[in-house]
Tab-separated table of C-alpha atoms in Angstrom:
chain	number	residue	atom	x	y	z
A	1	MET	CA	37.176	-30.803	124.020
A	2	VAL	CA	34.234	-32.669	125.305
A	3	SER	CA	31.630	-33.438	122.738
A	4	GLY	CA	28.169	-33.841	123.993
A	5	PRO	CA	25.008	-34.851	122.271
A	6	ILE	CA	23.533	-32.446	119.696
A	7	ILE	CA	20.275	-31.103	120.879
A	8	VAL	CA	17.855	-30.030	118.198
A	9	SER	CA	15.525	-27.292	119.125
A	10	PRO	CA	11.932	-28.376	119.079
A	11	ALA	CA	10.936	-25.102	117.348
A	12	VAL	CA	12.930	-26.110	114.349
A	13	VAL	CA	11.424	-29.497	113.774
A	14	SER	CA	7.972	-28.473	114.749
A	15	THR	CA	7.486	-26.398	111.614
A	16	PRO	CA	5.855	-28.754	109.123
A	17	ILE	CA	6.794	-28.682	105.428
A	18	ALA	CA	3.851	-27.500	103.448
A	19	PRO	CA	2.571	-30.206	101.141
A	20	PHE	CA	2.462	-29.691	97.375
A	21	ALA	CA	-0.258	-27.272	96.522
A	22	PRO	CA	-3.056	-28.613	94.374
A	23	LEU	CA	-2.688	-28.079	90.610
A	24	GLY	CA	-3.549	-24.555	89.783
A	25	ARG	CA	-3.091	-23.180	93.243
A	26	PRO	CA	-0.012	-21.465	94.603
A	27	SER	CA	1.665	-23.092	97.512
A	28	GLY	CA	0.692	-20.925	100.434
A	29	GLY	CA	-0.444	-17.367	100.310
A	30	SER	CA	-3.845	-16.008	99.539
A	31	GLY	CA	-3.581	-15.040	95.850
A	32	PRO	CA	-6.349	-15.638	93.390
A	33	SER	CA	-7.094	-19.187	92.540
A	34	VAL	CA	-6.228	-20.509	89.047
A	35	THR	CA	-8.024	-23.504	87.681
A	36	ALA	CA	-6.278	-26.298	85.842
A	37	GLU	CA	-8.071	-25.286	82.684
A	38	ASP	CA	-6.816	-21.716	83.000
A	39	SER	CA	-3.339	-22.971	83.760
A	40	ALA	CA	-3.314	-25.187	80.719
A	41	HIS	CA	-4.655	-22.390	78.520
A	42	THR	CA	-2.066	-20.023	79.770
A	43	ALA	CA	0.700	-22.511	79.275
A	44	PHE	CA	-0.202	-23.410	75.662
A	45	SER	CA	-1.486	-20.114	74.356
A	46	PRO	CA	1.936	-18.941	73.160
A	47	ILE	CA	2.247	-22.116	71.044
A	48	GLU	CA	-1.184	-21.568	69.547
A	49	GLU	CA	-0.315	-17.964	68.768
A	50	ALA	CA	2.860	-19.079	67.060
A	51	GLU	CA	0.949	-21.602	64.956
A	52	GLU	CA	-1.617	-18.961	64.068
A	53	GLY	CA	1.174	-16.586	63.044
A	54	GLN	CA	2.710	-19.301	60.910
A	55	ARG	CA	-0.609	-19.937	59.175
A	56	SER	CA	-1.055	-16.206	58.626
A	57	GLY	CA	2.435	-15.999	57.158
A	58	GLU	CA	1.715	-18.887	54.802
A	59	LEU	CA	-1.520	-17.266	53.691
A	60	ALA	CA	0.242	-13.958	53.171
A	61	THR	CA	2.937	-15.706	51.120
A	62	ARG	CA	0.343	-17.464	48.973
A	63	ASP	CA	-1.529	-14.211	48.439
A	64	ARG	CA	1.678	-12.462	47.493
A	65	ASP	CA	2.625	-15.220	45.069
A	66	ALA	CA	-0.869	-15.163	43.581
A	67	LYS	CA	-0.690	-11.433	43.102
A	68	ARG	CA	2.718	-11.761	41.517
A	69	GLY	CA	1.327	-14.404	39.185
A	70	GLU	CA	-1.565	-12.162	38.297
A	71	ARG	CA	0.791	-9.293	37.646
A	72	GLY	CA	3.023	-11.564	35.601
A	73	GLY	CA	0.076	-12.836	33.576
A	74	SER	CA	-1.224	-9.339	33.064
A	75	SER	CA	2.200	-8.185	31.923
A	76	SER	CA	2.465	-11.102	29.488
A	77	GLU	CA	-0.999	-10.375	28.087
A	78	THR	CA	-0.128	-6.710	27.694
A	79	ALA	CA	3.077	-7.577	25.869
A	80	ARG	CA	1.164	-9.903	23.543
A	81	LYS	CA	-1.430	-7.245	22.776
A	82	ARG	CA	1.268	-4.678	22.094
A	83	ALA	CA	2.997	-7.074	19.713
A	84	GLU	CA	-0.286	-7.642	17.872
A	85	GLU	CA	-0.891	-3.902	17.650
A	86	ARG	CA	2.597	-3.334	16.227
A	87	GLN	CA	1.990	-6.065	13.680
A	88	GLU	CA	-1.329	-4.521	12.645
A	89	GLN	CA	0.209	-1.073	12.359
A	90	GLU	CA	2.974	-2.461	10.168
A	91	GLU	CA	0.425	-4.197	7.941
A	92	ILE	CA	-1.608	-0.987	7.664
A	93	ARG	CA	1.540	0.952	6.777
A	94	LYS	CA	2.376	-1.497	3.977
A	95	LEU	CA	-1.180	-1.478	2.636
A	96	ALA	CA	-1.273	2.324	2.612
A	97	ALA	CA	2.046	2.457	0.741
A	98	ARG	CA	0.773	-0.082	-1.786
A	99	ASP	CA	-2.437	1.916	-2.237
A	100	ARG	CA	-0.475	5.081	-3.026
A	101	GLU	CA	1.814	3.228	-5.417
A	102	VAL	CA	-1.053	1.573	-7.329
A	103	ARG	CA	-3.040	4.785	-7.686
A	104	ALA	CA	-0.011	6.788	-8.854
A	105	HIS	CA	0.873	4.042	-11.346
A	106	GLU	CA	-2.546	3.903	-12.966
A	107	GLN	CA	-2.978	7.673	-12.906
A	108	ALA	CA	0.271	8.029	-14.862
A	109	HIS	CA	-1.146	5.748	-17.577
A	110	ALA	CA	-4.413	7.676	-17.724
A	111	SER	CA	-2.825	11.135	-17.746
A	112	VAL	CA	-0.403	10.441	-20.584
A	113	GLY	CA	-2.827	8.269	-22.554
A	114	GLY	CA	-5.361	11.069	-22.721
A	115	GLN	CA	-8.238	10.369	-25.115
A	116	TYR	CA	-6.937	6.863	-25.863
A	117	ALA	CA	-6.967	5.776	-22.200
A	118	GLY	CA	-9.953	4.928	-20.043
A	119	ALA	CA	-10.584	5.567	-16.360
A	120	PRO	CA	-8.495	3.566	-13.860
A	121	SER	CA	-10.140	0.654	-12.047
A	122	PHE	CA	-8.809	-0.968	-8.880
A	123	SER	CA	-8.965	-4.162	-6.841
A	124	TYR	CA	-9.068	-3.758	-3.060
A	125	THR	CA	-8.303	-5.544	0.201
A	126	ARG	CA	-9.573	-4.643	3.665
A	127	GLY	CA	-6.954	-3.800	6.252
A	128	PRO	CA	-7.001	-4.530	10.008
A	129	ASP	CA	-8.464	-1.057	10.527
A	130	GLY	CA	-11.458	-1.844	8.295
A	131	VAL	CA	-10.304	0.468	5.479
A	132	LEU	CA	-10.210	-0.704	1.838
A	133	TYR	CA	-6.779	-0.346	0.225
A	134	ALA	CA	-6.059	-0.606	-3.512
A	135	VAL	CA	-3.636	-3.458	-4.198
A	136	GLY	CA	-4.051	-3.748	-7.985
A	137	GLY	CA	-5.356	-1.711	-10.903
A	138	GLU	CA	-5.587	-1.287	-14.637
A	139	VAL	CA	-6.266	1.351	-17.281
A	140	PRO	CA	-7.829	0.322	-20.622
A	141	ILE	CA	-6.051	1.834	-23.624
A	142	ASP	CA	-6.788	1.751	-27.351
A	143	VAL	CA	-3.925	0.380	-29.471
A	144	SER	CA	-5.877	-0.020	-32.721
A	145	LYS	CA	-4.893	1.657	-35.990
A	146	VAL	CA	-6.703	4.591	-37.540
A	147	PRO	CA	-8.142	3.092	-40.749
A	148	GLY	CA	-6.685	4.578	-43.913
A	149	ASP	CA	-4.593	7.163	-42.069
A	150	PRO	CA	-1.081	5.983	-41.214
A	151	VAL	CA	-0.085	9.456	-40.044
A	152	ALA	CA	-2.867	9.514	-37.441
A	153	THR	CA	-2.043	5.925	-36.498
A	154	LEU	CA	1.605	6.822	-35.974
A	155	ARG	CA	0.749	9.765	-33.722
A	156	LYS	CA	-1.739	7.699	-31.741
A	157	LEU	CA	0.612	4.781	-31.125
A	158	GLN	CA	3.404	7.119	-30.054
A	159	ILE	CA	1.093	8.434	-27.329
A	160	VAL	CA	0.092	4.896	-26.384
A	161	GLN	CA	3.728	3.867	-26.056
A	162	ARG	CA	4.515	6.828	-23.824
A	163	ALA	CA	1.453	6.104	-21.705
A	164	ALA	CA	2.473	2.480	-21.248
A	165	LEU	CA	5.921	3.492	-19.998
A	166	ALA	CA	4.749	6.526	-18.002
A	167	PRO	CA	4.863	4.947	-14.483
A	168	ARG	CA	8.138	4.947	-12.623
A	169	ASP	CA	8.209	1.149	-12.601
A	170	PRO	CA	6.295	-0.240	-15.610
A	171	SER	CA	4.855	-3.715	-15.151
A	172	PRO	CA	5.450	-6.584	-17.619
A	173	ALA	CA	1.966	-5.918	-19.028
A	174	ASP	CA	2.872	-2.247	-19.506
A	175	ARG	CA	6.022	-3.180	-21.400
A	176	SER	CA	4.066	-5.605	-23.546
A	177	ILE	CA	1.648	-2.839	-24.580
A	178	ALA	CA	4.560	-0.497	-25.269
A	179	GLY	CA	6.108	-3.144	-27.523
A	180	LYS	CA	2.844	-3.619	-29.386
A	181	ALA	CA	2.569	0.142	-29.903
A	182	ALA	CA	6.151	0.266	-31.183
A	183	ARG	CA	5.466	-2.497	-33.713
A	184	GLY	CA	2.325	-0.677	-34.812
A	185	GLN	CA	4.394	2.431	-35.432
A	186	VAL	CA	6.759	0.479	-37.679
A	187	GLU	CA	3.797	-0.809	-39.675
A	188	ALA	CA	2.298	2.687	-39.878
A	189	ARG	CA	5.563	4.126	-41.188
A	190	ALA	CA	5.742	1.402	-43.804
A	191	GLU	CA	2.150	2.084	-44.815
A	192	LEU	CA	2.841	5.787	-44.946
A	193	ALA	CA	5.915	5.257	-47.110
A	194	ALA	CA	3.927	3.063	-49.493
A	195	GLN	CA	1.169	5.638	-49.633
A	196	GLN	CA	3.629	8.424	-50.328
A	197	ALA	CA	5.256	6.329	-53.036
A	198	GLU	CA	1.882	5.759	-54.680
A	199	GLU	CA	1.086	9.458	-54.530
A	200	ALA	CA	4.453	10.337	-56.025
A	201	ALA	CA	3.937	7.828	-58.827
A	202	ALA	CA	0.503	9.245	-59.504
A	203	ARG	CA	1.910	12.765	-59.710
A	204	ARG	CA	4.648	11.639	-62.071
A	205	ALA	CA	2.090	9.861	-64.209
A	206	GLU	CA	-0.061	12.961	-64.231
A	207	LEU	CA	2.852	15.133	-65.220
A	208	ALA	CA	3.851	12.660	-67.880
A	209	GLY	CA	0.320	12.629	-69.206
A	210	ASP	CA	0.244	16.411	-69.334
A	211	ASP	CA	3.488	16.481	-71.274
A	212	GLU	CA	2.209	13.907	-73.731
A	213	ALA	CA	-1.030	15.797	-74.235
A	214	ASP	CA	0.897	18.980	-74.777
A	215	ARG	CA	3.075	17.365	-77.385
A	216	ASN	CA	0.031	16.099	-79.271
A	217	GLN	CA	-1.595	19.529	-79.492
A	218	PRO	CA	-1.460	21.370	-82.941
A	219	ARG	CA	1.034	24.230	-82.878
A	220	VAL	CA	0.734	27.678	-84.413
A	221	GLY	CA	3.750	29.936	-84.378
A	222	GLY	CA	5.643	27.638	-82.013
A	223	ARG	CA	2.795	27.475	-79.557
A	224	SER	CA	0.089	24.931	-79.162
A	225	LEU	CA	-3.378	25.963	-80.056
A	226	ALA	CA	-4.450	25.392	-76.464
A	227	ASP	CA	-1.899	27.925	-75.302
A	228	ARG	CA	-3.079	30.530	-77.819
A	229	VAL	CA	-6.813	30.243	-77.273
A	230	ALA	CA	-8.111	31.465	-73.941
A	231	GLY	CA	-11.580	31.642	-72.505
A	232	THR	CA	-11.833	35.338	-73.362
A	233	GLY	CA	-10.091	34.954	-76.640
A	234	ALA	CA	-7.328	37.232	-75.394
A	235	LEU	CA	-3.964	35.609	-74.908
A	236	ASP	CA	-1.518	38.037	-76.439
A	237	ASN	CA	-0.682	40.788	-74.035
A	238	ASP	CA	-0.029	43.331	-76.816
A	239	GLN	CA	-3.533	43.138	-78.164
A	240	SER	CA	-6.688	44.207	-76.381
A	241	PRO	CA	-9.648	41.929	-76.944
A	242	ARG	CA	-12.454	43.391	-78.878
A	243	PHE	CA	-15.986	42.321	-78.114
A	244	GLY	CA	-17.485	40.403	-80.949
A	245	SER	CA	-14.267	40.397	-82.866
A	246	ILE	CA	-12.674	37.356	-84.327
A	247	ILE	CA	-9.398	36.540	-82.730
A	248	ASN	CA	-6.640	36.336	-85.178
A	249	THR	CA	-4.758	33.248	-84.363
A	250	ALA	CA	-2.330	33.633	-87.218
A	251	ALA	CA	1.242	34.278	-86.450
């Protein structure tokens, strides 16, 4: 095989290689021209959009966290207010119960004490709701003796003692008054016994005096003259008195 020289066709080498197209222009063709500024903007716009999206995401996250914080703070404030309200309601409940207890206590004293007890008076405190509640009270009661009448004194102090112990839960002051009334009753009984003893002695002395006087009277026919002489002059039942007559007192 005979090898000869390689002949290159002039048509092949005569086609020049197109130089690099200027920046922003396509190599060859007749499409629209693109400036370098447009090319740069087009190339970097996706990066700018991504950064903008990232900033938007961060802002959205911060807003969400802020809202959560606000909701958390609001929830905490609500819980605190509810706790305060429960505390106030509990305080009001206790004050109302104390008010009822105090009023019932003092009313028991006044009702049983009757004429010897005065009107109840109370001390108050203001509750969280602005209402005044009774937290203390007293009823004046007369524990003095009835002068010269131990029977009346005894009856009076018995009522006073019952009045002092009338409430369901008497206070130390109530028990002290009841004790004073009980001691007064003992003294009244002693006074009454002494009075009764004096009256009995006086009656015995009176009876003894009557007997002595009767013994000292002159007697006619076994009877004293006082027994025979009456205001009308008629003592004997078998004789009718005669007006202007002289009563025969002989036997």
